[in-house]
Amino acid sequence: MNPTRRMAPLLAPSLLAADFGNLQSETERLADSAADWLHFDVMDGRFVPNISFGIPVLQAVHRHARQPIDVHLMIEEPQHYLSAFRDAGAANITVHYEACPHLHRVIQQIKQLGCRAGVALNPHTPVSLLEDVAADLDLVLIMSVNPGFGGQAFIPNTLRKVTQLKELLVDSGSSALIEIDGGVTLDNAAALVAAGADALVAGSFVFQGGDPVGTLARMRAELAPPALESAS
Ligand code: DX5
Ligand code: ZN
């Protein structure tokens, strides 16, 4: 068996679950938390049946954020908005496979803008469809709920997809990170990491209890890789 390097996952709280009336303080209180990225969910009411927030809100959040902003575009024709999102502060830009008939071109455009390029897969989309772009990607986001809403239940088949994707990335020589989004809690996080997840998005789980900083610290502690065994 191949020894796999187990790393602590990147944690990306989703601002979709934050208090929109206080986005400045919500962003600022995450500054010294265990969050590695801030996940920013953009919904257009067409690709998904919900509307969230867009470019001016990203700009405002970016002014107060310390962490890189992980922009998840759940929108049709994302190619028209890439540079606007980059200018507004996106570090990572993830588009949906299902929204991009010319996915290869969109990935190159995101990279040319100097952002990490990600592709998201809906729960029904097989990971094998990424075979021919895997080597170009910085990030693959596996949706573990149907996109559009926070607070939904985790789809267990995601674990199988993570394992398959990990294999595909290794075979393609891709160093893309695997990010999981939707219904992530401490009940499924460790299994996701064991299957190969590198980054975990969590909205409701982080914000629901009213103590996002404490919850992120708990996630960080519980998902830390086991200490190295001493040689003696
Ligand atoms: C769903 C969004 C998710 C959402 C996750 O369409 O892409 O990022 O904020 O929220 P929870 O963790 O509540 O499922
Ligand atoms: Zn998301």
mmCIF file of C-alpha atoms and ligand atoms in Angstrom:
data_model
loop_
_atom_site.group_PDB
_atom_site.id
_atom_site.type_symbol
_atom_site.label_atom_id
_atom_site.label_comp_id
_atom_site.label_asym_id
_atom_site.label_seq_id
_atom_site.Cartn_x
_atom_site.Cartn_y
_atom_site.Cartn_z
ATOM 1 C CA MET A 1 0.000 0.000 0.000
ATOM 2 C CA ASN A 2 1.177 3.499 -0.798
ATOM 3 C CA PRO A 3 1.891 5.559 2.278
ATOM 4 C CA THR A 4 -0.286 8.648 1.883
ATOM 5 C CA ARG A 5 0.769 11.957 3.304
ATOM 6 C CA ARG A 6 -1.989 13.074 5.644
ATOM 7 C CA MET A 7 -2.207 16.845 6.017
ATOM 8 C CA ALA A 8 -4.552 18.982 8.029
ATOM 9 C CA PRO A 9 -7.298 20.153 5.665
ATOM 10 C CA LEU A 10 -7.743 23.786 4.723
ATOM 11 C CA LEU A 11 -10.855 25.203 6.391
ATOM 12 C CA ALA A 12 -13.117 27.513 4.415
ATOM 13 C CA PRO A 13 -16.106 28.901 6.333
ATOM 14 C CA SER A 14 -18.893 29.895 3.956
ATOM 15 C CA LEU A 15 -20.049 33.497 4.361
ATOM 16 C CA LEU A 16 -23.440 32.428 3.018
ATOM 17 C CA ALA A 17 -24.219 31.412 6.597
ATOM 18 C CA ALA A 18 -22.883 34.635 8.145
ATOM 19 C CA ASP A 19 -25.008 37.578 9.284
ATOM 20 C CA PHE A 20 -25.378 39.692 6.108
ATOM 21 C CA GLY A 21 -26.303 42.715 8.183
ATOM 22 C CA ASN A 22 -22.873 42.650 9.783
ATOM 23 C CA LEU A 23 -20.545 41.367 7.093
ATOM 24 C CA GLN A 24 -17.695 43.611 8.198
ATOM 25 C CA SER A 25 -17.645 42.283 11.760
ATOM 26 C CA GLU A 26 -18.355 38.729 10.582
ATOM 27 C CA THR A 27 -15.309 38.941 8.295
ATOM 28 C CA GLU A 28 -13.160 40.626 10.907
ATOM 29 C CA ARG A 29 -13.906 38.109 13.634
ATOM 30 C CA LEU A 30 -12.670 35.344 11.333
ATOM 31 C CA ALA A 31 -9.347 37.145 10.861
ATOM 32 C CA ASP A 32 -7.587 35.382 13.723
ATOM 33 C CA SER A 33 -9.550 32.150 13.465
ATOM 34 C CA ALA A 34 -8.447 28.790 12.073
ATOM 35 C CA ALA A 35 -10.020 29.671 8.711
ATOM 36 C CA ASP A 36 -7.581 29.345 5.808
ATOM 37 C CA TRP A 37 -9.906 30.739 3.145
ATOM 38 C CA LEU A 38 -13.225 32.589 3.202
ATOM 39 C CA HIS A 39 -15.710 30.826 0.933
ATOM 40 C CA PHE A 40 -17.901 33.223 -1.066
ATOM 41 C CA ASP A 41 -20.975 31.716 -2.778
ATOM 42 C CA VAL A 42 -22.282 33.605 -5.790
ATOM 43 C CA MET A 43 -25.743 32.524 -7.026
ATOM 44 C CA ASP A 44 -27.533 33.987 -10.022
ATOM 45 C CA GLY A 45 -31.077 32.611 -9.763
ATOM 46 C CA ARG A 46 -30.564 30.791 -13.082
ATOM 47 C CA PHE A 47 -27.860 28.193 -12.682
ATOM 48 C CA VAL A 48 -29.222 27.629 -9.187
ATOM 49 C CA PRO A 49 -32.692 28.478 -7.862
ATOM 50 C CA ASN A 50 -31.457 31.147 -5.461
ATOM 51 C CA ILE A 51 -29.770 34.555 -5.547
ATOM 52 C CA SER A 52 -27.058 35.439 -3.033
ATOM 53 C CA PHE A 53 -24.547 38.260 -3.540
ATOM 54 C CA GLY A 54 -22.061 39.407 -6.155
ATOM 55 C CA ILE A 55 -19.168 41.659 -7.111
ATOM 56 C CA PRO A 56 -19.748 44.777 -4.927
ATOM 57 C CA VAL A 57 -20.285 42.613 -1.843
ATOM 58 C CA LEU A 58 -17.070 40.712 -2.579
ATOM 59 C CA GLN A 59 -15.264 44.032 -2.854
ATOM 60 C CA ALA A 60 -16.573 45.072 0.567
ATOM 61 C CA VAL A 61 -15.719 41.748 2.217
ATOM 62 C CA HIS A 62 -12.246 41.818 0.676
ATOM 63 C CA ARG A 63 -11.541 45.176 2.313
ATOM 64 C CA HIS A 64 -11.956 43.566 5.743
ATOM 65 C CA ALA A 65 -10.675 40.038 5.078
ATOM 66 C CA ARG A 66 -7.335 38.686 6.114
ATOM 67 C CA GLN A 67 -7.685 35.284 4.411
ATOM 68 C CA PRO A 68 -7.736 34.642 0.642
ATOM 69 C CA ILE A 69 -11.263 34.627 -0.735
ATOM 70 C CA ASP A 70 -12.454 31.416 -2.339
ATOM 71 C CA VAL A 71 -15.120 32.440 -4.852
ATOM 72 C CA HIS A 72 -17.607 29.761 -5.900
ATOM 73 C CA LEU A 73 -19.525 30.895 -8.976
ATOM 74 C CA MET A 74 -22.894 29.165 -9.232
ATOM 75 C CA ILE A 75 -23.781 31.224 -12.289
ATOM 76 C CA GLU A 76 -24.372 30.749 -15.978
ATOM 77 C CA GLU A 77 -21.795 32.112 -18.433
ATOM 78 C CA PRO A 78 -19.173 32.807 -15.739
ATOM 79 C CA GLN A 79 -16.630 33.748 -18.432
ATOM 80 C CA HIS A 80 -18.136 37.263 -18.597
ATOM 81 C CA TYR A 81 -17.422 38.037 -14.953
ATOM 82 C CA LEU A 82 -14.019 36.515 -14.215
ATOM 83 C CA SER A 83 -11.937 39.671 -14.348
ATOM 84 C CA ALA A 84 -14.529 41.589 -12.315
ATOM 85 C CA PHE A 85 -14.357 38.974 -9.567
ATOM 86 C CA ARG A 86 -10.563 38.993 -9.668
ATOM 87 C CA ASP A 87 -10.526 42.799 -9.399
ATOM 88 C CA ALA A 88 -12.960 42.614 -6.493
ATOM 89 C CA GLY A 89 -10.577 40.386 -4.540
ATOM 90 C CA ALA A 90 -11.011 36.724 -5.532
ATOM 91 C CA ALA A 91 -7.961 34.551 -4.916
ATOM 92 C CA ASN A 92 -9.614 31.331 -6.107
ATOM 93 C CA ILE A 93 -12.293 31.285 -8.782
ATOM 94 C CA THR A 94 -14.314 28.110 -9.165
ATOM 95 C CA VAL A 95 -16.788 27.675 -12.019
ATOM 96 C CA HIS A 96 -19.240 24.836 -12.514
ATOM 97 C CA TYR A 97 -18.540 22.095 -15.029
ATOM 98 C CA GLU A 98 -22.253 22.134 -15.872
ATOM 99 C CA ALA A 99 -22.182 25.872 -16.706
ATOM 100 C CA CYS A 100 -19.210 25.825 -19.090
ATOM 101 C CA PRO A 101 -19.394 24.327 -22.574
ATOM 102 C CA HIS A 102 -15.880 25.722 -23.175
ATOM 103 C CA LEU A 103 -14.410 24.745 -19.849
ATOM 104 C CA HIS A 104 -10.798 24.501 -21.012
ATOM 105 C CA ARG A 105 -10.850 28.106 -22.189
ATOM 106 C CA VAL A 106 -12.450 29.344 -18.962
ATOM 107 C CA ILE A 107 -9.786 27.593 -16.870
ATOM 108 C CA GLN A 108 -7.025 29.271 -18.889
ATOM 109 C CA GLN A 109 -8.743 32.651 -18.477
ATOM 110 C CA ILE A 110 -8.873 32.280 -14.692
ATOM 111 C CA LYS A 111 -5.202 31.347 -14.575
ATOM 112 C CA GLN A 112 -4.231 34.250 -16.807
ATOM 113 C CA LEU A 113 -5.923 36.547 -14.305
ATOM 114 C CA GLY A 114 -3.544 35.231 -11.651
ATOM 115 C CA CYS A 115 -6.205 33.352 -9.664
ATOM 116 C CA ARG A 116 -6.335 29.687 -8.664
ATOM 117 C CA ALA A 117 -8.615 27.936 -11.156
ATOM 118 C CA GLY A 118 -11.250 25.585 -9.816
ATOM 119 C CA VAL A 119 -14.021 23.481 -11.301
ATOM 120 C CA ALA A 120 -17.055 22.395 -9.293
ATOM 121 C CA LEU A 121 -19.053 19.228 -9.928
ATOM 122 C CA ASN A 122 -22.710 18.837 -9.052
ATOM 123 C CA PRO A 123 -23.652 15.634 -7.191
ATOM 124 C CA HIS A 124 -24.774 13.921 -10.428
ATOM 125 C CA THR A 125 -21.647 14.807 -12.428
ATOM 126 C CA PRO A 126 -19.027 12.042 -12.524
ATOM 127 C CA VAL A 127 -15.431 12.959 -11.733
ATOM 128 C CA SER A 128 -14.245 11.116 -14.860
ATOM 129 C CA LEU A 129 -15.453 14.086 -16.958
ATOM 130 C CA LEU A 130 -12.462 16.049 -15.663
ATOM 131 C CA GLU A 131 -9.912 13.650 -17.123
ATOM 132 C CA ASP A 132 -8.823 15.981 -19.932
ATOM 133 C CA VAL A 133 -8.512 19.136 -17.852
ATOM 134 C CA ALA A 134 -7.269 17.691 -14.554
ATOM 135 C CA ALA A 135 -3.646 18.655 -15.178
ATOM 136 C CA ASP A 136 -4.652 22.294 -15.753
ATOM 137 C CA LEU A 137 -6.609 22.663 -12.521
ATOM 138 C CA ASP A 138 -5.600 24.124 -9.178
ATOM 139 C CA LEU A 139 -8.795 23.043 -7.442
ATOM 140 C CA VAL A 140 -11.716 20.637 -7.858
ATOM 141 C CA LEU A 141 -14.788 21.341 -5.759
ATOM 142 C CA ILE A 142 -17.091 18.392 -5.183
ATOM 143 C CA MET A 143 -20.601 19.459 -4.278
ATOM 144 C CA SER A 144 -21.839 17.276 -1.466
ATOM 145 C CA VAL A 145 -25.325 18.843 -1.685
ATOM 146 C CA ASN A 146 -27.228 20.244 -4.646
ATOM 147 C CA PRO A 147 -25.982 23.819 -4.992
ATOM 148 C CA GLY A 148 -28.214 26.758 -4.164
ATOM 149 C CA PHE A 149 -28.786 26.645 -0.441
ATOM 150 C CA GLY A 150 -26.917 26.287 2.812
ATOM 151 C CA GLY A 151 -28.031 23.933 5.548
ATOM 152 C CA GLN A 152 -28.713 20.830 3.462
ATOM 153 C CA ALA A 153 -27.822 17.242 4.332
ATOM 154 C CA PHE A 154 -24.517 15.786 3.143
ATOM 155 C CA ILE A 155 -24.840 13.275 0.267
ATOM 156 C CA PRO A 156 -22.917 10.136 1.339
ATOM 157 C CA ASN A 157 -21.901 9.170 -2.243
ATOM 158 C CA THR A 158 -19.487 12.114 -2.057
ATOM 159 C CA LEU A 159 -16.962 9.912 -0.249
ATOM 160 C CA ARG A 160 -16.782 7.556 -3.208
ATOM 161 C CA LYS A 161 -16.306 10.530 -5.538
ATOM 162 C CA VAL A 162 -13.433 11.886 -3.460
ATOM 163 C CA THR A 163 -11.645 8.536 -3.670
ATOM 164 C CA GLN A 164 -12.194 8.377 -7.445
ATOM 165 C CA LEU A 165 -11.067 11.961 -7.934
ATOM 166 C CA LYS A 166 -7.926 11.440 -5.864
ATOM 167 C CA GLU A 167 -7.020 8.533 -8.142
ATOM 168 C CA LEU A 168 -7.742 10.535 -11.288
ATOM 169 C CA LEU A 169 -5.586 13.444 -10.092
ATOM 170 C CA VAL A 170 -2.661 11.169 -9.241
ATOM 171 C CA ASP A 171 -2.947 9.427 -12.636
ATOM 172 C CA SER A 172 -3.025 12.794 -14.435
ATOM 173 C CA GLY A 173 -0.052 14.154 -12.502
ATOM 174 C CA SER A 174 -2.327 16.939 -11.275
ATOM 175 C CA SER A 175 -1.632 18.762 -8.046
ATOM 176 C CA ALA A 176 -5.177 20.138 -7.857
ATOM 177 C CA LEU A 177 -6.644 20.396 -4.370
ATOM 178 C CA ILE A 178 -9.882 18.568 -3.591
ATOM 179 C CA GLU A 179 -12.468 20.786 -1.894
ATOM 180 C CA ILE A 180 -15.775 19.557 -0.456
ATOM 181 C CA ASP A 181 -18.782 21.831 -0.199
ATOM 182 C CA GLY A 182 -22.150 21.216 1.423
ATOM 183 C CA GLY A 183 -23.330 19.638 4.654
ATOM 184 C CA VAL A 184 -19.814 19.343 6.061
ATOM 185 C CA THR A 185 -19.718 18.792 9.835
ATOM 186 C CA LEU A 186 -17.400 17.074 12.279
ATOM 187 C CA ASP A 187 -19.482 13.924 11.673
ATOM 188 C CA ASN A 188 -18.182 13.528 8.120
ATOM 189 C CA ALA A 189 -15.047 15.705 7.960
ATOM 190 C CA ALA A 190 -12.515 13.102 9.109
ATOM 191 C CA ALA A 191 -13.778 10.538 6.602
ATOM 192 C CA LEU A 192 -13.556 13.146 3.825
ATOM 193 C CA VAL A 193 -9.973 13.950 4.741
ATOM 194 C CA ALA A 194 -9.095 10.249 4.913
ATOM 195 C CA ALA A 195 -10.544 9.816 1.399
ATOM 196 C CA GLY A 196 -8.360 12.629 0.053
ATOM 197 C CA ALA A 197 -10.080 15.955 0.702
ATOM 198 C CA ASP A 198 -7.690 18.900 1.034
ATOM 199 C CA ALA A 199 -10.165 21.694 1.801
ATOM 200 C CA LEU A 200 -13.505 21.700 3.589
ATOM 201 C CA VAL A 201 -16.201 24.332 3.162
ATOM 202 C CA ALA A 202 -18.614 24.648 6.063
ATOM 203 C CA GLY A 203 -21.415 27.169 6.412
ATOM 204 C CA SER A 204 -24.160 26.187 8.843
ATOM 205 C CA PHE A 205 -21.901 24.044 10.969
ATOM 206 C CA VAL A 206 -19.510 26.936 11.571
ATOM 207 C CA PHE A 207 -21.989 29.789 12.056
ATOM 208 C CA GLN A 208 -25.091 28.095 13.495
ATOM 209 C CA GLY A 209 -23.953 27.868 17.116
ATOM 210 C CA GLY A 210 -23.001 31.566 17.181
ATOM 211 C CA ASP A 211 -19.313 30.870 17.838
ATOM 212 C CA PRO A 212 -17.635 30.455 14.430
ATOM 213 C CA VAL A 213 -14.149 31.043 15.836
ATOM 214 C CA GLY A 214 -14.599 28.350 18.486
ATOM 215 C CA THR A 215 -16.105 25.887 16.014
ATOM 216 C CA LEU A 216 -13.266 26.431 13.549
ATOM 217 C CA ALA A 217 -10.750 25.874 16.349
ATOM 218 C CA ARG A 218 -12.512 22.615 17.233
ATOM 219 C CA MET A 219 -12.412 21.512 13.598
ATOM 220 C CA ARG A 220 -8.728 22.380 13.372
ATOM 221 C CA ALA A 221 -7.958 20.419 16.555
ATOM 222 C CA GLU A 222 -10.049 17.357 15.659
ATOM 223 C CA LEU A 223 -8.761 17.180 12.091
ATOM 224 C CA ALA A 224 -5.095 17.709 12.896
ATOM 225 C CA PRO A 225 -2.942 14.900 11.542
ATOM 226 C CA PRO A 226 -1.857 12.416 14.213
ATOM 227 C CA ALA A 227 1.425 13.362 15.842
ATOM 228 C CA LEU A 228 4.453 11.577 14.414
ATOM 229 C CA GLU A 229 5.321 8.472 16.359
ATOM 230 C CA SER A 230 8.680 8.758 18.065
ATOM 231 C CA ALA A 231 11.431 6.531 16.740
ATOM 232 C CA SER A 232 12.088 4.853 20.090
HETATM 233 C C1 DX5 B 1 -24.293 25.648 -1.420
HETATM 234 C C2 DX5 B 1 -23.026 26.446 -1.252
HETATM 235 C C3 DX5 B 1 -22.265 26.088 -0.027
HETATM 236 C C4 DX5 B 1 -22.986 26.405 1.252
HETATM 237 C C5 DX5 B 1 -22.572 25.397 2.268
HETATM 238 O O1 DX5 B 1 -24.807 25.872 -2.671
HETATM 239 O O2 DX5 B 1 -22.158 26.233 -2.352
HETATM 240 O O3 DX5 B 1 -20.984 26.705 -0.019
HETATM 241 O O4 DX5 B 1 -22.698 27.694 1.736
HETATM 242 O O5 DX5 B 1 -23.362 25.544 3.363
HETATM 243 P P1 DX5 B 1 -23.587 24.365 4.411
HETATM 244 O O6 DX5 B 1 -22.240 24.077 5.021
HETATM 245 O O7 DX5 B 1 -24.568 24.944 5.344
HETATM 246 O O8 DX5 B 1 -24.097 23.169 3.653
HETATM 247 ZN ZN ZN B 2 -20.008 26.987 -2.117
#
